[in-house]
Short mmCIF file of C-alpha atoms and ligand atoms in Angstrom, two decimals:
data_model
loop_
_atom_site.label_atom_id
_atom_site.label_comp_id
_atom_site.label_asym_id
_atom_site.label_seq_id
_atom_site.Cartn_x
_atom_site.Cartn_y
_atom_site.Cartn_z
CA UNK A 23 0.00 0.00 0.00
CA UNK A 24 1.47 3.31 -1.03
CA UNK A 25 1.31 6.11 1.49
CA UNK A 26 1.46 9.86 1.42
CA UNK A 27 -0.50 12.37 -0.58
CA UNK A 28 -1.07 12.37 -4.30
CA UNK A 29 -2.79 15.55 -5.37
CA UNK A 30 -5.65 17.46 -3.84
CA UNK A 31 -9.42 17.26 -3.75
CA UNK A 32 -11.81 20.15 -3.37
CA UNK A 33 -14.77 19.88 -1.05
CA UNK A 34 -17.33 22.34 0.27
CA UNK A 35 -18.04 22.87 3.95
CA UNK A 36 -21.34 24.58 4.78
CA UNK A 37 -21.87 26.69 7.87
CA UNK A 38 -24.89 28.52 9.19
CA UNK A 39 -23.96 32.13 9.90
CA UNK A 40 -25.90 35.00 11.35
CA UNK A 41 -25.19 38.71 10.68
CA UNK A 42 -25.41 41.35 13.37
CA UNK A 43 -28.97 42.76 13.37
CA UNK A 44 -27.75 46.31 12.70
CA UNK A 45 -26.08 45.37 9.40
CA UNK A 46 -28.47 42.62 8.25
CA UNK A 47 -30.48 44.79 5.84
CA UNK A 48 -27.43 46.40 4.23
CA UNK A 49 -25.81 42.99 3.71
CA UNK A 50 -28.98 41.53 2.23
CA UNK A 51 -29.29 44.50 -0.15
CA UNK A 52 -25.71 43.97 -1.29
CA UNK A 53 -26.38 40.25 -1.83
CA UNK A 54 -29.54 41.02 -3.87
CA UNK A 55 -27.62 43.47 -6.07
CA UNK A 56 -24.82 40.93 -6.43
CA UNK A 57 -27.28 38.30 -7.63
CA UNK A 58 -28.67 40.63 -10.32
CA UNK A 59 -25.13 41.69 -11.27
CA UNK A 60 -24.01 38.06 -11.49
CA UNK A 61 -26.87 37.10 -13.79
CA UNK A 62 -26.00 40.04 -16.05
CA UNK A 63 -22.31 39.06 -15.96
CA UNK A 64 -23.03 35.40 -16.80
CA UNK A 65 -25.01 36.51 -19.85
CA UNK A 66 -22.30 38.90 -21.05
CA UNK A 67 -19.49 36.36 -20.45
CA UNK A 68 -21.31 33.62 -22.37
CA UNK A 69 -22.50 35.82 -25.25
CA UNK A 70 -19.06 37.35 -25.75
CA UNK A 71 -17.05 34.22 -24.87
CA UNK A 72 -15.26 36.45 -22.35
CA UNK A 73 -13.63 33.61 -20.44
CA UNK A 74 -10.43 35.45 -19.56
CA UNK A 75 -10.21 37.85 -16.63
CA UNK A 76 -8.90 40.66 -18.84
CA UNK A 77 -11.75 40.50 -21.33
CA UNK A 78 -14.39 40.10 -18.60
CA UNK A 79 -12.91 43.07 -16.74
CA UNK A 80 -13.10 45.31 -19.83
CA UNK A 81 -16.70 44.34 -20.55
CA UNK A 82 -18.07 44.31 -17.02
CA UNK A 83 -16.13 46.13 -14.34
CA UNK A 84 -17.64 49.58 -14.85
CA UNK A 85 -21.19 48.33 -15.36
CA UNK A 86 -21.05 46.21 -12.24
CA UNK A 87 -19.88 49.18 -10.21
CA UNK A 88 -22.18 51.80 -11.68
CA UNK A 89 -25.40 49.98 -12.45
CA UNK A 90 -25.33 47.53 -9.54
CA UNK A 91 -23.41 49.67 -7.02
CA UNK A 92 -20.91 46.90 -6.24
CA UNK A 93 -17.72 47.90 -4.40
CA UNK A 94 -14.57 47.43 -6.54
CA UNK A 95 -13.41 44.16 -5.00
CA UNK A 96 -16.94 42.70 -5.09
CA UNK A 97 -17.26 43.64 -8.78
CA UNK A 98 -14.04 41.71 -9.47
CA UNK A 99 -15.27 38.70 -7.51
CA UNK A 100 -18.52 38.93 -9.48
CA UNK A 101 -17.06 38.54 -12.98
CA UNK A 102 -14.64 35.95 -11.62
CA UNK A 103 -17.60 33.86 -10.45
CA UNK A 104 -19.44 34.48 -13.73
CA UNK A 105 -16.45 33.07 -15.65
CA UNK A 106 -16.37 29.96 -13.41
CA UNK A 107 -20.11 29.39 -13.91
CA UNK A 108 -19.91 30.00 -17.67
CA UNK A 109 -16.98 27.57 -18.03
CA UNK A 110 -18.74 24.73 -16.25
CA UNK A 111 -21.96 25.36 -18.19
CA UNK A 112 -20.15 25.43 -21.55
CA UNK A 113 -18.30 22.20 -20.78
CA UNK A 114 -21.54 20.33 -20.03
CA UNK A 115 -22.70 18.53 -23.18
CA UNK A 116 -26.26 18.28 -21.81
CA UNK A 117 -26.53 21.94 -20.89
CA UNK A 118 -30.01 23.36 -20.76
CA UNK A 119 -30.90 27.03 -20.40
CA UNK A 120 -28.27 29.58 -19.46
CA UNK A 121 -27.53 29.27 -15.71
CA UNK A 122 -29.03 31.87 -13.38
CA UNK A 123 -28.49 32.60 -9.70
CA UNK A 124 -31.80 32.51 -7.85
CA UNK A 125 -30.90 33.24 -4.24
CA UNK A 126 -29.30 36.48 -3.01
CA UNK A 127 -25.61 35.76 -2.63
CA UNK A 128 -22.05 36.98 -2.75
CA UNK A 129 -18.78 35.34 -3.78
CA UNK A 130 -15.78 35.85 -1.53
CA UNK A 131 -12.04 35.44 -1.96
CA UNK A 132 -10.24 34.14 1.11
CA UNK A 133 -8.24 36.71 3.07
CA UNK A 134 -9.08 39.46 0.56
CA UNK A 135 -12.85 39.60 0.95
CA UNK A 136 -13.47 37.35 3.94
CA UNK A 137 -11.72 35.69 6.82
CA UNK A 138 -12.77 33.23 9.50
CA UNK A 139 -11.70 34.25 12.96
CA UNK A 140 -12.69 32.31 16.07
CA UNK A 141 -16.47 32.05 15.93
CA UNK A 142 -16.94 34.85 13.40
CA UNK A 143 -16.69 35.45 9.68
CA UNK A 144 -15.57 38.95 8.76
CA UNK A 145 -16.38 40.34 5.33
CA UNK A 146 -14.86 43.22 3.45
CA UNK A 147 -16.97 46.29 4.20
CA UNK A 148 -17.06 45.64 7.93
CA UNK A 149 -19.76 42.97 8.08
CA UNK A 150 -19.40 40.52 10.93
CA UNK A 151 -21.32 37.22 11.00
CA UNK A 152 -21.48 34.78 13.86
CA UNK A 153 -20.90 31.13 12.94
CA UNK A 154 -23.86 29.15 14.26
CA UNK A 155 -22.80 25.65 13.31
CA UNK A 156 -20.28 23.91 11.05
CA UNK A 157 -18.56 20.67 10.20
CA UNK A 158 -15.36 20.72 12.29
CA UNK A 159 -13.75 17.74 10.56
CA UNK A 160 -12.04 19.93 7.97
CA UNK A 161 -10.88 22.75 10.25
CA UNK A 162 -7.22 21.86 9.73
CA UNK A 163 -7.35 22.46 5.98
CA UNK A 164 -7.01 25.95 4.57
CA UNK A 165 -9.98 27.85 3.20
CA UNK A 166 -10.40 28.66 -0.50
CA UNK A 167 -13.04 30.88 -2.03
CA UNK A 168 -16.46 31.01 -0.36
CA UNK A 169 -20.05 31.81 -1.23
CA UNK A 170 -22.51 33.45 1.12
CA UNK A 171 -26.11 32.57 0.25
CA UNK A 172 -29.48 33.65 1.63
CA UNK A 173 -31.87 30.72 1.28
CA UNK A 174 -35.18 29.96 3.01
CA UNK A 175 -34.58 32.79 5.44
CA UNK A 176 -31.11 31.59 6.46
CA UNK A 177 -27.59 32.77 5.74
CA UNK A 178 -25.33 29.92 4.64
CA UNK A 179 -21.58 30.25 4.05
CA UNK A 180 -20.14 27.62 1.71
CA UNK A 181 -16.38 27.44 2.08
CA UNK A 182 -14.24 25.45 -0.34
CA UNK A 183 -11.43 23.39 1.19
CA UNK A 184 -8.48 21.64 -0.39
CA UNK A 185 -8.03 18.19 1.08
CA UNK A 186 -5.10 15.89 0.19
CA UNK A 187 -5.95 12.68 -1.65
CA UNK A 188 -4.66 9.42 -0.20
CA UNK A 189 -2.26 7.31 -2.24
CA UNK A 190 -3.89 4.26 -3.86
CA UNK A 191 -3.06 0.65 -2.89
CA UNK A 192 -2.69 -2.22 -5.34
CA UNK A 193 -5.96 -4.13 -5.01
CA UNK A 194 -6.31 -7.77 -4.02
CA UNK A 195 -9.60 -8.11 -5.89
CA UNK A 196 -12.58 -6.25 -7.30
CA UNK A 197 -15.81 -5.04 -5.73
CA UNK A 198 -18.30 -4.66 -8.59
CA UNK A 199 -21.26 -2.27 -8.35
CA UNK A 200 -24.47 -2.79 -10.29
CA UNK A 201 -27.53 -0.61 -10.01
CA UNK A 202 -31.15 -1.03 -11.04
CA UNK A 203 -34.30 0.85 -10.15
CA UNK A 204 -34.89 -1.02 -6.91
CA UNK A 205 -31.46 -2.08 -5.72
CA UNK A 206 -27.76 -1.50 -5.76
CA UNK A 207 -25.98 -4.83 -5.84
CA UNK A 208 -22.31 -4.97 -4.92
CA UNK A 209 -20.03 -7.99 -4.86
CA UNK A 210 -17.77 -10.36 -6.71
CA UNK A 211 -17.39 -14.13 -6.98
CA UNK A 212 -17.02 -14.39 -3.19
CA UNK A 213 -19.44 -11.92 -1.64
CA UNK A 214 -22.69 -10.15 -2.51
CA UNK A 215 -24.60 -7.35 -0.75
CA UNK A 216 -27.81 -5.63 -1.78
CA UNK A 217 -29.04 -2.15 -0.80
CA UNK A 218 -32.48 -0.78 -1.55
CA UNK A 219 -32.46 2.42 -3.62
CA UNK A 220 -34.24 5.56 -2.40
CA UNK A 221 -36.32 5.92 -5.59
CA UNK A 222 -39.60 4.78 -4.02
CA UNK A 223 -39.12 6.97 -0.94
CA UNK A 224 -38.37 10.03 -3.06
CA UNK A 225 -41.21 9.26 -5.47
CA UNK A 226 -43.64 9.49 -2.58
CA UNK A 227 -42.86 13.22 -2.22
CA UNK A 228 -43.06 13.81 -5.96
CA UNK A 229 -46.55 12.29 -5.84
CA UNK A 230 -47.55 14.47 -2.89
CA UNK A 231 -46.55 17.52 -4.95
CA UNK A 232 -48.56 16.27 -7.92
CA UNK A 233 -51.65 15.51 -5.84
CA UNK A 234 -51.49 18.99 -4.39
CA UNK A 235 -51.35 20.44 -7.89
CA UNK A 236 -54.30 18.32 -9.09
CA UNK A 237 -56.43 19.18 -6.11
CA UNK A 238 -56.01 22.88 -6.82
CA UNK A 239 -56.50 22.76 -10.58
CA UNK A 240 -59.67 23.20 -12.56
CA UNK A 241 -60.16 23.94 -16.27
CA UNK A 242 -61.39 27.44 -15.41
CA UNK A 243 -59.06 28.53 -12.69
CA UNK A 244 -55.69 27.02 -11.88
CA UNK A 245 -55.48 28.02 -8.27
CA UNK A 246 -52.12 26.32 -7.78
CA UNK A 247 -50.52 28.71 -10.26
CA UNK A 248 -51.66 31.75 -8.35
CA UNK A 249 -51.47 30.85 -4.74
CA UNK A 250 -47.98 31.31 -3.42
CA UNK A 251 -48.49 29.08 -0.42
CA UNK A 252 -49.41 26.09 -2.55
CA UNK A 253 -46.54 26.69 -4.94
CA UNK A 254 -44.21 26.90 -1.99
CA UNK A 255 -45.45 23.62 -0.55
CA UNK A 256 -45.09 21.91 -3.93
CA UNK A 257 -41.56 23.22 -4.23
CA UNK A 258 -40.70 21.94 -0.78
CA UNK A 259 -41.98 18.43 -1.71
CA UNK A 260 -39.78 18.42 -4.81
CA UNK A 261 -36.82 19.61 -2.76
CA UNK A 262 -37.46 16.91 -0.18
CA UNK A 263 -37.42 14.26 -2.95
CA UNK A 264 -34.09 15.51 -4.27
CA UNK A 265 -32.61 15.65 -0.76
CA UNK A 266 -33.64 12.05 -0.09
CA UNK A 267 -31.76 10.92 -3.21
CA UNK A 268 -28.70 13.03 -2.41
CA UNK A 269 -28.46 11.84 1.22
CA UNK A 270 -28.92 8.23 0.21
CA UNK A 271 -26.35 8.42 -2.57
CA UNK A 272 -23.75 9.98 -0.25
CA UNK A 273 -24.33 7.44 2.50
CA UNK A 274 -24.39 4.44 0.16
CA UNK A 275 -21.28 5.42 -1.80
CA UNK A 276 -19.44 5.89 1.49
CA UNK A 277 -20.49 2.39 2.63
CA UNK A 278 -19.51 0.79 -0.68
CA UNK A 279 -16.09 2.42 -0.86
CA UNK A 280 -15.35 1.76 2.83
CA UNK A 281 -16.16 -1.92 2.34
CA UNK A 282 -13.84 -2.05 -0.68
CA UNK A 283 -11.10 -0.43 1.36
CA UNK A 284 -11.56 -2.82 4.26
CA UNK A 285 -10.94 -5.76 1.88
CA UNK A 286 -8.33 -3.84 -0.17
CA UNK A 287 -10.48 -4.28 -3.27
CA UNK A 288 -10.72 -1.97 -6.27
CA UNK A 289 -14.20 -0.61 -6.99
CA UNK A 290 -15.59 -1.35 -10.46
CA UNK A 291 -18.62 0.49 -11.71
CA UNK A 292 -20.31 0.68 -15.07
CA UNK A 293 -20.15 3.84 -17.16
CA UNK A 294 -23.79 4.93 -16.99
CA UNK A 295 -23.55 7.80 -19.50
CA UNK A 296 -25.34 5.86 -22.26
CA UNK A 297 -28.05 4.65 -19.90
CA UNK A 298 -28.68 8.19 -18.66
CA UNK A 299 -28.86 9.48 -22.25
CA UNK A 300 -31.43 6.83 -23.13
CA UNK A 301 -33.48 7.76 -20.05
CA UNK A 302 -33.46 11.39 -21.15
CA UNK A 303 -35.23 10.39 -24.38
CA UNK A 304 -38.15 8.91 -22.42
CA UNK A 305 -41.23 10.94 -21.39
CA UNK A 306 -40.49 13.26 -18.50
CA UNK A 307 -41.96 11.31 -15.61
CA UNK A 308 -41.04 11.77 -11.96
CA UNK A 309 -39.57 8.28 -11.76
CA UNK A 310 -37.34 8.84 -14.80
CA UNK A 311 -36.02 12.13 -13.48
CA UNK A 312 -35.26 10.53 -10.09
CA UNK A 313 -33.45 7.65 -11.81
CA UNK A 314 -31.33 10.06 -13.85
CA UNK A 315 -30.50 12.03 -10.72
CA UNK A 316 -29.61 8.86 -8.76
CA UNK A 317 -27.36 7.41 -11.45
CA UNK A 318 -25.49 10.64 -12.05
CA UNK A 319 -25.00 11.44 -8.38
CA UNK A 320 -23.98 7.87 -7.59
CA UNK A 321 -21.24 7.92 -10.23
CA UNK A 322 -20.04 11.25 -8.88
CA UNK A 323 -19.96 10.24 -5.22
CA UNK A 324 -18.46 6.77 -5.75
CA UNK A 325 -15.60 8.30 -7.74
CA UNK A 326 -15.20 11.05 -5.16
CA UNK A 327 -15.11 8.64 -2.22
CA UNK A 328 -12.54 6.48 -4.04
CA UNK A 329 -10.31 9.50 -4.57
CA UNK A 330 -10.71 10.57 -0.98
CA UNK A 331 -10.12 7.14 0.58
CA UNK A 332 -7.38 6.04 -1.84
CA UNK A 333 -9.37 3.17 -3.35
CA UNK A 334 -8.53 2.23 -6.96
CA UNK A 335 -11.48 2.48 -9.35
CA UNK A 336 -12.23 0.94 -12.74
CA UNK A 337 -14.99 2.29 -14.98
CA UNK A 338 -16.39 -0.44 -17.19
CA UNK A 339 -18.22 -0.37 -20.52
CA UNK A 340 -21.70 -1.69 -19.66
CA UNK A 341 -22.15 -3.44 -22.99
CA UNK A 342 -23.72 -6.91 -22.56
CA UNK A 343 -22.84 -7.15 -18.85
CA UNK A 344 -26.31 -8.50 -18.19
CA UNK A 345 -26.71 -10.76 -21.23
CA UNK A 346 -23.45 -12.72 -21.44
CA UNK A 347 -22.48 -15.82 -19.47
CA UNK A 348 -19.67 -14.82 -17.08
CA UNK A 349 -18.29 -18.40 -17.24
CA UNK A 350 -18.18 -19.26 -20.94
CA UNK A 351 -19.13 -16.04 -22.70
CA UNK A 352 -22.24 -17.39 -24.48
CA UNK A 353 -25.45 -15.42 -24.76
CA UNK A 354 -27.80 -16.02 -21.82
CA UNK A 355 -31.52 -16.70 -22.14
CA UNK A 356 -34.39 -15.58 -19.91
CA UNK A 357 -35.33 -18.15 -17.30
CA UNK A 358 -38.18 -16.57 -15.31
CA UNK A 359 -38.46 -13.13 -13.72
CA UNK A 360 -35.05 -11.41 -13.71
CA UNK A 361 -33.41 -14.85 -14.00
CA UNK A 362 -30.95 -15.85 -16.72
CA UNK A 363 -29.53 -19.15 -17.85
CA UNK A 364 -26.68 -20.36 -20.07
CA UNK A 365 -27.66 -23.23 -22.37
CA UNK A 366 -24.07 -24.07 -23.15
CA UNK A 367 -22.58 -24.51 -19.66
CA UNK A 368 -25.65 -24.61 -17.43
CA UNK A 369 -24.79 -21.49 -15.39
CA UNK A 370 -27.84 -19.73 -13.99
CA UNK A 371 -28.28 -16.69 -11.78
CA UNK A 372 -30.35 -13.58 -11.28
CA UNK A 373 -29.74 -10.65 -13.60
CA UNK A 374 -27.85 -8.54 -11.07
CA UNK A 375 -25.55 -11.37 -10.02
CA UNK A 376 -24.75 -11.93 -13.70
CA UNK A 377 -23.93 -8.22 -14.04
CA UNK A 378 -21.71 -8.27 -10.93
CA UNK A 379 -19.68 -11.23 -12.21
CA UNK A 380 -19.28 -9.69 -15.66
CA UNK A 381 -18.24 -6.31 -14.24
CA UNK A 382 -15.71 -8.10 -12.03
CA UNK A 383 -14.40 -10.00 -15.04
CA UNK A 384 -14.12 -6.87 -17.19
CA UNK A 385 -12.36 -5.00 -14.37
CA UNK A 386 -9.82 -7.80 -14.10
CA UNK A 387 -9.19 -7.59 -17.84
CA UNK A 388 -8.90 -3.84 -17.65
CA UNK A 389 -6.58 -3.73 -14.65
CA UNK A 390 -4.31 -6.35 -16.19
CA UNK A 391 -2.08 -8.82 -14.40
CA UNK A 392 -2.04 -6.97 -11.08
CA UNK A 393 -4.96 -9.16 -10.00
CA UNK A 394 -5.45 -12.90 -9.80
CA UNK A 395 -8.18 -14.44 -11.98
CA UNK A 396 -11.32 -15.20 -9.99
CA UNK A 397 -12.95 -18.58 -10.02
CA UNK A 398 -16.68 -18.07 -10.27
CA UNK A 399 -18.75 -20.62 -8.37
CA UNK A 400 -22.32 -21.61 -9.26
CA UNK A 401 -24.20 -18.60 -8.00
CA UNK A 402 -27.58 -20.28 -7.46
CA UNK A 403 -26.66 -21.06 -3.85
CA UNK A 404 -25.80 -17.49 -2.92
CA UNK A 405 -28.17 -15.94 -0.43
CA UNK A 406 -28.57 -12.25 -1.05
CA UNK A 407 -27.12 -10.49 1.94
CA UNK A 408 -29.38 -7.57 2.79
ZN1 ZN B 4 -22.03 -20.36 -19.98
#
């Protein structure tokens, strides 16, 4: 096992902060102006491809100061943030509408426009905010840029931290990950675990939002469109659904990667890009959108956890992982609900077990001779370990 640090990872630590009552209104006004200024800057940066600081400065600096009354340093932070947002939007092949900031906010450069001191955050301009609560695990790492947001009546400071990555060990085997609508199955030819997905739980809240909308709709008068309270409740149901998925994905990816580390396995996951693209072509139903969200976030968090914990990872082409016999390579046939069978060699197993064994096999091929070849037993006697 190699030791020491190999590169850095960026993570975001969120803290609740609370401004002094006497300066609350002035700060909130500044954050509202910043939000408007940022949306203007994003538009200008994208339309003029002004992705360098020099070009953005020439196009925006004066406008941001004069029209939006931003102090000089804040105006600079503003086009800097606009460039960062524009870059990430332009690099996304599935980008939708131009990104827009919705909540009042302000971007802050460490030491120049903010600093954390004891239990307070001090901002340029003399604002002082008390830190109400934060994640102390990352206190030892230095702060990067930060973002102060005003959301649902609360001030949240998001501070970026640079955390060293752990060196990766040479794996003694592979832990394959397979996901379907209902379950995540992880394992290899020796072990198998199954976790329920959070899709059904999240779907419940999507349905609550929809019922609320139906109850307040009529052909003559769509009350739900007009009444703010109803719209707000619908929004909070949708948010709850997304939070359920996000929490579950974080927790599950942590469990999977920790288990791999404990056994000194590499993690192997399928590349789900194609699957997600196919889902996008389907009608926009709640379930489909939750599946897309789950798959994308799961890929992100598994990879992130692997980087953080120093676990090697292999990303596998998903082609025919659930239709080929992992023993002899023949095409499998259906043999009852989610069950598959090989006519040539007699192997039979459930669809997810087949996928796990094929992902393991492909990972071994991909990672080369650093691993020993597994011997796959008949999987019919495996009891799913829940
Ligand atoms: Zn076979």
